Short mmCIF file of C-alpha atoms in Angstrom, two decimals:
data_model
loop_
_atom_site.label_atom_id
_atom_site.label_comp_id
_atom_site.label_asym_id
_atom_site.label_seq_id
_atom_site.Cartn_x
_atom_site.Cartn_y
_atom_site.Cartn_z
CA MET A 264 82.00 87.55 92.87
CA ILE A 265 83.33 87.37 96.43
CA ILE A 266 80.99 87.23 99.42
CA GLY A 267 82.72 88.01 102.69
CA LYS A 268 83.48 90.75 105.18
CA TYR A 269 85.39 93.62 103.60
CA PRO A 270 86.56 96.69 105.53
CA THR A 271 84.54 99.88 105.17
CA ASN A 272 87.67 101.75 106.22
CA GLU A 273 90.85 100.23 104.79
CA ARG A 274 92.88 101.68 107.66
CA ILE A 275 90.92 99.56 110.14
CA VAL A 276 90.63 95.86 109.33
CA LYS A 277 88.50 94.01 111.88
CA GLY A 278 89.25 90.32 112.27
CA GLY A 279 90.66 87.46 110.24
CA ILE A 280 87.97 87.20 107.55
CA GLU A 281 88.17 90.91 106.70
CA SER A 282 91.95 90.65 106.53
CA ALA A 283 91.79 87.57 104.30
CA VAL A 284 89.19 88.97 101.90
CA TYR A 285 90.93 92.35 101.68
CA GLY A 286 94.31 90.72 101.05
CA LEU A 287 92.98 88.33 98.42
CA VAL A 288 91.07 91.01 96.50
CA HIS A 289 94.02 93.39 96.31
CA ALA A 290 96.49 90.63 95.46
CA LEU A 291 94.27 89.50 92.57
CA LYS A 292 93.89 93.04 91.23
CA LYS A 293 97.60 93.75 91.56
CA ARG A 294 98.63 90.51 89.88
CA TYR A 295 96.05 90.34 87.10
CA LYS A 296 95.16 94.04 86.75
CA ASN A 297 92.46 94.40 84.08
CA LYS A 298 92.32 90.70 83.23
CA ILE A 299 89.70 89.97 85.90
CA GLU A 300 86.75 91.86 87.35
CA ILE A 301 85.99 91.61 91.05
CA SER A 302 82.71 92.42 92.76
CA LEU A 303 82.09 91.97 96.47
CA ILE A 304 79.13 91.62 98.77
CA SER A 305 80.19 92.53 102.29
CA PRO A 306 77.92 91.77 105.26
CA ASN A 307 77.79 93.42 108.68
CA SER A 308 78.44 97.03 107.75
CA GLU A 309 76.57 99.68 109.73
CA LYS A 310 74.49 100.76 106.74
CA ASP A 311 73.73 99.74 103.17
CA PHE A 312 75.89 101.48 100.60
CA TYR A 313 77.84 100.94 97.39
CA LYS A 314 81.48 101.79 96.74
CA LYS A 315 83.76 101.44 93.74
CA GLU A 316 87.49 102.06 94.00
CA ASN A 317 90.28 100.92 91.70
CA ASP A 318 87.81 98.82 89.67
CA ILE A 319 86.72 96.94 92.80
CA GLU A 320 82.97 97.10 93.37
CA VAL A 321 81.68 96.56 96.90
CA LYS A 322 78.05 96.36 97.95
CA TYR A 323 77.81 96.67 101.74
CA ILE A 324 74.66 95.14 103.22
CA SER A 325 74.02 95.97 106.86
CA ASN A 326 72.74 93.78 109.66
CA PRO A 327 70.04 95.70 111.58
CA TYR A 328 69.42 92.78 113.90
CA ARG A 329 70.96 92.11 117.28
CA TRP A 330 71.78 88.48 116.51
CA GLN A 331 74.10 87.46 113.68
CA LEU A 332 71.89 84.54 112.66
CA LEU A 333 69.04 86.94 111.85
CA TYR A 334 71.23 88.48 109.15
CA ALA A 335 69.84 85.70 106.96
CA PHE A 336 66.76 87.91 106.57
CA ARG A 337 68.90 90.06 104.23
CA LEU A 338 69.15 87.14 101.79
CA LYS A 339 66.72 88.78 99.36
CA ASP A 340 69.01 91.81 99.04
CA ILE A 341 72.08 89.67 98.47
CA LEU A 342 70.33 87.56 95.84
CA GLY A 343 69.26 90.79 94.17
CA VAL A 344 72.92 91.76 93.79
CA LEU A 345 73.77 88.32 92.40
CA LYS A 346 70.97 88.49 89.84
CA ASN A 347 72.12 91.89 88.56
CA ARG A 348 75.79 90.95 88.08
CA GLU A 349 77.59 88.84 85.51
CA PHE A 350 80.30 86.65 86.99
CA THR A 351 82.11 83.38 86.34
CA ILE A 352 82.44 82.12 89.89
CA VAL A 353 81.32 82.91 93.44
CA HIS A 354 83.82 82.66 96.30
CA LEU A 355 82.12 82.60 99.70
CA HIS A 356 84.00 83.19 102.95
CA GLY A 357 82.79 81.66 106.19
CA SER A 358 80.10 79.20 107.25
CA SER A 359 77.23 81.52 108.16
CA LEU A 360 73.51 80.84 107.79
CA LEU A 361 73.39 83.52 105.11
CA ASN A 362 76.08 81.72 103.12
CA LEU A 363 74.13 78.47 103.44
CA PHE A 364 71.04 80.04 101.84
CA THR A 365 73.22 81.64 99.17
CA ILE A 366 74.76 78.25 98.37
CA LEU A 367 71.29 76.75 97.91
CA TYR A 368 70.52 79.50 95.39
CA LEU A 369 73.81 78.92 93.55
CA LEU A 370 73.14 75.18 93.35
CA ILE A 371 69.67 75.76 91.91
CA LYS A 372 71.08 78.17 89.30
CA GLY A 373 74.06 75.92 88.52
CA ILE A 374 76.57 78.67 89.33
CA PRO A 375 80.08 77.43 90.27
CA PHE A 376 81.19 78.34 93.78
CA VAL A 377 83.93 77.65 96.27
CA VAL A 378 83.81 78.15 100.04
CA THR A 379 86.70 79.19 102.27
CA ILE A 380 86.23 77.90 105.81
CA HIS A 381 87.65 80.38 108.32
CA GLY A 382 87.99 78.37 111.49
CA ILE A 383 85.84 75.44 112.56
CA VAL A 384 82.76 77.12 113.99
CA SER A 385 81.38 73.93 115.56
CA ILE A 386 84.56 73.46 117.60
CA GLU A 387 84.64 77.11 118.66
CA HIS A 388 81.04 76.97 119.91
CA LYS A 389 81.60 73.60 121.57
CA ASN A 390 84.55 75.05 123.49
CA ARG A 391 82.44 78.04 124.48
CA PHE A 392 79.69 75.75 125.79
CA VAL A 393 82.18 73.62 127.74
CA LEU A 394 83.54 76.75 129.44
CA ASN A 395 80.10 78.18 130.18
CA LYS A 396 77.37 75.54 130.18
CA ASN A 397 74.09 77.34 129.70
CA LEU A 398 71.11 76.97 127.38
CA LYS A 399 72.09 79.94 125.22
CA ASN A 400 75.54 78.54 124.43
CA PHE A 401 74.09 75.06 123.83
CA ILE A 402 71.54 76.35 121.32
CA LYS A 403 74.25 78.36 119.54
CA PHE A 404 76.44 75.27 119.37
CA ILE A 405 73.63 73.18 117.82
CA ILE A 406 72.57 75.82 115.28
CA HIS A 407 76.06 76.82 114.14
CA SER A 408 77.16 73.18 113.90
CA PHE A 409 74.11 72.31 111.78
CA VAL A 410 74.76 75.25 109.44
CA GLU A 411 78.46 74.44 109.11
CA TYR A 412 77.85 70.73 108.49
CA THR A 413 75.18 71.47 105.86
CA ILE A 414 77.52 73.85 104.02
CA LEU A 415 80.22 71.17 104.01
CA ILE A 416 77.78 68.58 102.65
CA LEU A 417 76.58 70.87 99.84
CA SER A 418 79.99 72.27 98.82
CA LYS A 419 82.20 70.29 96.47
CA PHE A 420 85.08 72.76 96.41
CA ILE A 421 86.39 73.89 99.80
CA ILE A 422 89.44 75.95 100.78
CA VAL A 423 90.97 75.68 104.26
CA ASP A 424 94.01 77.43 105.69
CA THR A 425 95.86 74.56 107.42
CA GLU A 426 96.09 70.77 107.38
CA TYR A 427 94.57 70.87 110.85
CA VAL A 428 91.28 72.21 109.48
CA LYS A 429 91.32 69.71 106.61
CA LYS A 430 91.69 66.80 109.03
CA LYS A 431 89.00 68.07 111.39
CA LEU A 432 86.27 68.91 108.87
CA PRO A 433 83.54 66.25 108.61
CA PHE A 434 81.74 65.23 105.41
CA THR A 435 84.72 66.05 103.16
CA ASN A 436 86.09 62.60 102.21
CA HIS A 437 84.92 62.76 98.60
CA LYS A 438 85.32 66.47 98.02
CA LYS A 439 88.06 68.73 96.75
CA VAL A 440 89.59 70.30 99.84
CA PHE A 441 92.47 72.66 99.08
CA VAL A 442 94.90 73.75 101.78
CA VAL A 443 95.80 77.37 101.01
CA PRO A 444 96.96 79.57 103.92
CA GLN A 445 95.63 83.05 104.45
CA GLY A 446 98.17 85.61 103.31
CA ILE A 447 99.29 88.82 104.95
CA ASN A 448 99.66 92.38 103.75
CA GLU A 449 103.08 93.00 102.20
CA ILE A 450 103.60 95.96 104.54
CA PHE A 451 104.32 93.54 107.41
CA PHE A 452 107.37 92.18 105.57
CA ASN A 453 108.86 95.68 105.55
CA ILE A 454 108.44 96.47 109.25
CA GLU A 455 111.76 97.14 110.94
CA ASP A 456 112.45 95.08 114.03
CA GLN A 457 113.10 97.79 116.63
CA PRO A 458 112.36 95.88 119.83
CA ILE A 459 112.10 97.55 123.20
CA PHE A 460 112.99 95.11 125.95
CA GLY A 461 109.93 94.08 127.92
CA ASP A 462 107.38 95.24 125.34
CA ILE A 463 104.98 92.34 124.79
CA LEU A 464 102.15 92.42 122.26
CA SER A 465 98.98 90.45 121.48
CA VAL A 466 96.82 91.06 118.41
CA GLY A 467 93.42 89.48 117.93
CA VAL A 468 89.70 90.07 118.35
CA ILE A 469 88.69 90.85 121.94
CA SER A 470 87.11 87.44 122.49
CA PRO A 471 87.28 84.70 125.17
CA ARG A 472 88.66 82.42 122.45
CA LYS A 473 91.91 84.39 122.56
CA GLY A 474 92.51 83.59 126.24
CA TYR A 475 93.65 87.08 127.22
CA GLU A 476 92.86 86.40 130.87
CA TYR A 477 95.66 83.81 130.90
CA SER A 478 98.08 86.24 129.27
CA ILE A 479 97.23 88.89 131.87
CA GLN A 480 97.78 86.36 134.67
CA ALA A 481 101.18 85.57 133.17
CA ILE A 482 102.12 89.25 132.99
CA ALA A 483 101.11 89.70 136.64
CA LYS A 484 103.60 86.97 137.62
CA LEU A 485 106.34 88.24 135.30
CA LYS A 486 106.03 91.81 136.59
CA ASN A 487 107.87 90.91 139.80
CA ARG A 488 110.87 89.59 137.87
CA PHE A 489 110.79 92.05 134.99
CA PRO A 490 109.48 95.38 136.35
CA GLU A 491 109.92 97.06 132.94
CA ILE A 492 107.43 94.70 131.31
CA HIS A 493 104.72 96.40 129.22
CA TYR A 494 101.83 94.42 127.69
CA GLU A 495 99.48 95.63 124.94
CA ILE A 496 96.41 93.98 123.43
CA ILE A 497 95.18 95.28 120.06
CA GLY A 498 92.03 93.85 118.52
CA ALA A 499 88.60 94.32 117.02
CA MET A 500 85.66 94.68 119.41
CA ASN A 501 82.12 94.85 118.04
CA SER A 502 79.68 92.32 119.49
CA LEU A 503 77.98 92.43 122.88
CA GLU A 504 79.92 89.35 123.94
CA GLN A 505 83.21 91.02 123.06
CA LYS A 506 82.29 94.16 124.97
CA GLU A 507 81.38 92.10 128.05
CA TYR A 508 84.67 90.24 127.80
CA TYR A 509 86.50 93.56 127.58
CA LYS A 510 84.90 94.61 130.88
CA LYS A 511 86.07 91.36 132.50
CA LEU A 512 89.61 91.96 131.29
CA ARG A 513 89.55 95.50 132.65
CA ALA A 514 88.41 94.15 136.02
CA LEU A 515 91.22 91.58 135.96
CA ILE A 516 93.79 94.28 135.21
CA LYS A 517 92.51 96.25 138.17
CA LYS A 518 92.56 93.17 140.41
CA PHE A 519 96.26 92.57 139.68
CA LYS A 520 97.04 96.31 139.89
CA LEU A 521 98.35 96.36 136.33
CA GLU A 522 96.74 99.63 135.20
CA ASN A 523 100.17 101.03 134.27
CA THR A 524 101.38 97.77 132.73
CA VAL A 525 98.57 96.25 130.64
CA PHE A 526 96.75 98.26 127.96
CA ILE A 527 93.88 97.21 125.69
CA TYR A 528 93.32 99.05 122.40
CA PRO A 529 90.09 98.07 120.58
CA ASN A 530 89.43 98.86 116.91
CA LYS A 531 92.67 100.63 116.08
CA SER A 532 94.02 101.45 112.62
CA LYS A 533 96.55 99.44 110.66
CA ASN A 534 99.12 102.20 111.14
CA PHE A 535 98.61 102.04 114.91
CA LEU A 536 99.17 98.28 114.82
CA ILE A 537 102.32 98.60 112.73
CA GLU A 538 103.89 101.16 115.06
CA HIS A 539 103.27 98.99 118.10
CA LEU A 540 104.36 95.81 116.32
CA LYS A 541 107.61 97.49 115.33
CA LYS A 542 108.72 97.95 118.95
CA ALA A 543 107.38 94.68 120.35
CA TYR A 544 110.01 92.38 121.86
CA ILE A 545 107.79 89.28 121.88
CA PHE A 546 104.37 88.42 120.44
CA ILE A 547 102.11 86.29 122.67
CA LEU A 548 98.64 84.79 122.31
CA HIS A 549 97.06 82.20 124.62
CA SER A 550 94.34 81.03 122.20
CA GLN A 551 91.84 78.31 122.93
CA GLU A 552 91.31 77.62 119.22
CA GLU A 553 92.85 78.88 115.96
CA SER A 554 92.59 77.50 112.45
CA GLN A 555 95.69 79.43 111.35
CA GLY A 556 96.03 82.73 113.17
CA ILE A 557 96.86 85.52 110.72
CA ALA A 558 98.22 87.61 113.59
CA PHE A 559 101.00 85.05 114.10
CA CYS A 560 102.00 85.34 110.44
CA GLU A 561 102.02 89.15 110.59
CA ALA A 562 104.14 89.11 113.74
CA MET A 563 106.62 86.65 112.22
CA ALA A 564 106.92 88.76 109.08
CA ALA A 565 107.93 91.62 111.39
CA GLY A 566 110.53 89.39 113.06
CA LYS A 567 108.73 88.85 116.36
CA PRO A 568 109.29 85.55 118.21
CA ILE A 569 106.01 83.90 119.22
CA VAL A 570 104.79 82.44 122.50
CA ALA A 571 101.48 80.68 121.85
CA THR A 572 99.38 77.62 122.62
CA ASN A 573 99.62 74.16 121.10
CA VAL A 574 96.06 74.17 119.77
CA GLY A 575 94.31 73.83 116.42
CA GLY A 576 96.36 75.01 113.47
CA VAL A 577 98.88 76.97 115.56
CA PRO A 578 101.60 74.24 115.43
CA TYR A 579 101.37 74.35 111.62
CA VAL A 580 102.24 78.05 111.72
CA VAL A 581 104.50 78.47 114.78
CA LYS A 582 107.40 76.01 114.79
CA ASN A 583 108.17 75.11 118.40
CA GLU A 584 111.72 76.10 119.40
CA VAL A 585 112.34 77.53 115.91
CA THR A 586 110.03 80.55 115.53
CA GLY A 587 108.69 80.48 119.07
CA PHE A 588 107.47 78.33 121.93
CA LEU A 589 104.18 76.50 122.43
CA SER A 590 102.38 75.77 125.70
CA ASP A 591 99.21 73.84 126.46
CA TYR A 592 96.08 75.95 126.66
CA GLY A 593 95.46 76.98 130.26
CA ASP A 594 99.01 76.13 131.39
CA VAL A 595 100.01 79.58 132.63
CA LYS A 596 103.17 78.25 134.31
CA SER A 597 104.58 76.90 131.03
CA PHE A 598 103.47 80.07 129.24
CA ILE A 599 105.43 82.18 131.74
CA GLU A 600 108.49 79.95 131.37
CA ASN A 601 108.46 80.36 127.59
CA ILE A 602 108.17 84.14 127.80
CA THR A 603 110.99 84.16 130.35
CA LYS A 604 113.29 82.20 128.01
CA LEU A 605 113.08 84.96 125.42
CA LEU A 606 113.41 87.79 127.92
CA GLU A 607 116.49 86.25 129.51
CA ASP A 608 118.32 85.26 126.33
CA PRO A 609 118.75 88.04 123.71
CA GLN A 610 120.66 85.70 121.39
CA LEU A 611 117.77 83.22 121.40
CA ARG A 612 115.37 86.07 120.73
CA ASN A 613 117.44 87.25 117.73
CA TYR A 614 117.80 83.68 116.41
CA MET A 615 114.04 83.18 116.45
CA SER A 616 113.46 86.64 114.98
CA LYS A 617 115.49 85.69 111.88
CA ASN A 618 113.67 82.35 111.59
CA CYS A 619 110.33 84.15 111.79
CA ARG A 620 111.19 86.38 108.82
CA ILE A 621 112.08 83.33 106.74
CA GLU A 622 109.02 81.29 107.76
CA ALA A 623 106.65 84.18 107.06
CA LYS A 624 107.55 84.27 103.35
CA LYS A 625 105.13 81.42 102.66
CA TYR A 626 102.27 83.80 103.54
CA ASP A 627 102.98 86.21 100.68
CA TRP A 628 99.71 87.04 98.92
CA ASN A 629 101.42 87.04 95.52
CA LYS A 630 102.00 83.30 95.75
CA ILE A 631 98.72 82.56 97.47
CA SER A 632 96.65 84.46 94.90
CA THR A 633 98.19 82.28 92.18
CA ASP A 634 97.05 79.16 94.03
CA ILE A 635 93.54 80.61 94.40
CA ILE A 636 93.31 81.40 90.69
CA ARG A 637 94.26 77.79 89.88
CA ILE A 638 91.38 76.61 92.04
CA TYR A 639 89.00 78.99 90.25
CA GLU A 640 90.17 77.66 86.88
CA ASP A 641 89.81 74.05 88.03
CA LEU A 642 86.33 74.75 89.34
CA VAL A 643 85.08 76.44 86.18
CA LYS A 644 86.64 73.76 84.00
CA LYS A 645 85.15 70.77 85.77
CA ARG A 646 81.77 72.27 86.60
CA SER A 647 81.44 69.62 89.29
CA PHE A 648 78.16 71.06 90.47
CA HIS A 649 76.31 69.58 87.51
CA LYS A 650 77.49 66.01 88.20
#
């Protein structure tokens, strides 16, 4: 049983957790075919419904509430699904309040489980509070930190995507913490590199954490030197906060008179992303925090040199001066200089493009699914939850 966000429309995958869960499920089915059965509980769909395709069962449970934390009120429905299914192990994705309550149930029943931590929520909310110090952000920081810390205390088997996350997680000294990166869809390895000079791309949820305002500022400066520059942002946009941030970005684009240069495309299909990734000359992202950054891995698989920030798990994914360049978060001047290096030197761009293809091979789901299965087997064998 897997509990985590799963796309309702496979052509549109919204965010890192959906991408990770979707990739893992299909890699397991492809590799092991009829040897394993997979059932999913997927939160945050627009309505409750059940779907079964290719022997993959998905129960979508909606969140009718405005606030994500209130989704915990759907716990009864999720436990109902768990009670009516036979399974060997439960794999939870994320550190939500709902997952915390589910873990308590699994502990009481003695059911083996493993948790994949997608990003360090406490750090993300701390950064948000530092940027905008108000009571709402402070309360969110306290609640989400408490939930995350409690999950870490209760969980004996934990999966993280980079060494950075492993080092940063508290309460994990005496636990099994496995570093297994999130994989990427095999289609990204087959994308032809057909770069159009000046085409710059960012992919990631429309969120302040992605630092798009800094990227737009950089493009505004670069436009004078490279008039053919063209910048696109593709990402999921669902929450009220994301929609408000989108409005701020639109206002910034208007302020810099970049209406014909910078384009934002929310909630687009995978095919749309692939077509735009194919022609991108450079991939940029000025993130404030990333645990891994699946978008970096997808871009590298497509042969796109990266310009990013030296934060979180990014340096574990993007090798500075090998597959791209790293700047400090908020340092727009350095960010501009790194983009300029790639625009001015086609040979450097091609060198890094080749390195990106090679580096991206470690994010092949075929290998990663094997590592995940080994963890499942270890977990079931040791039954650490009864000790």
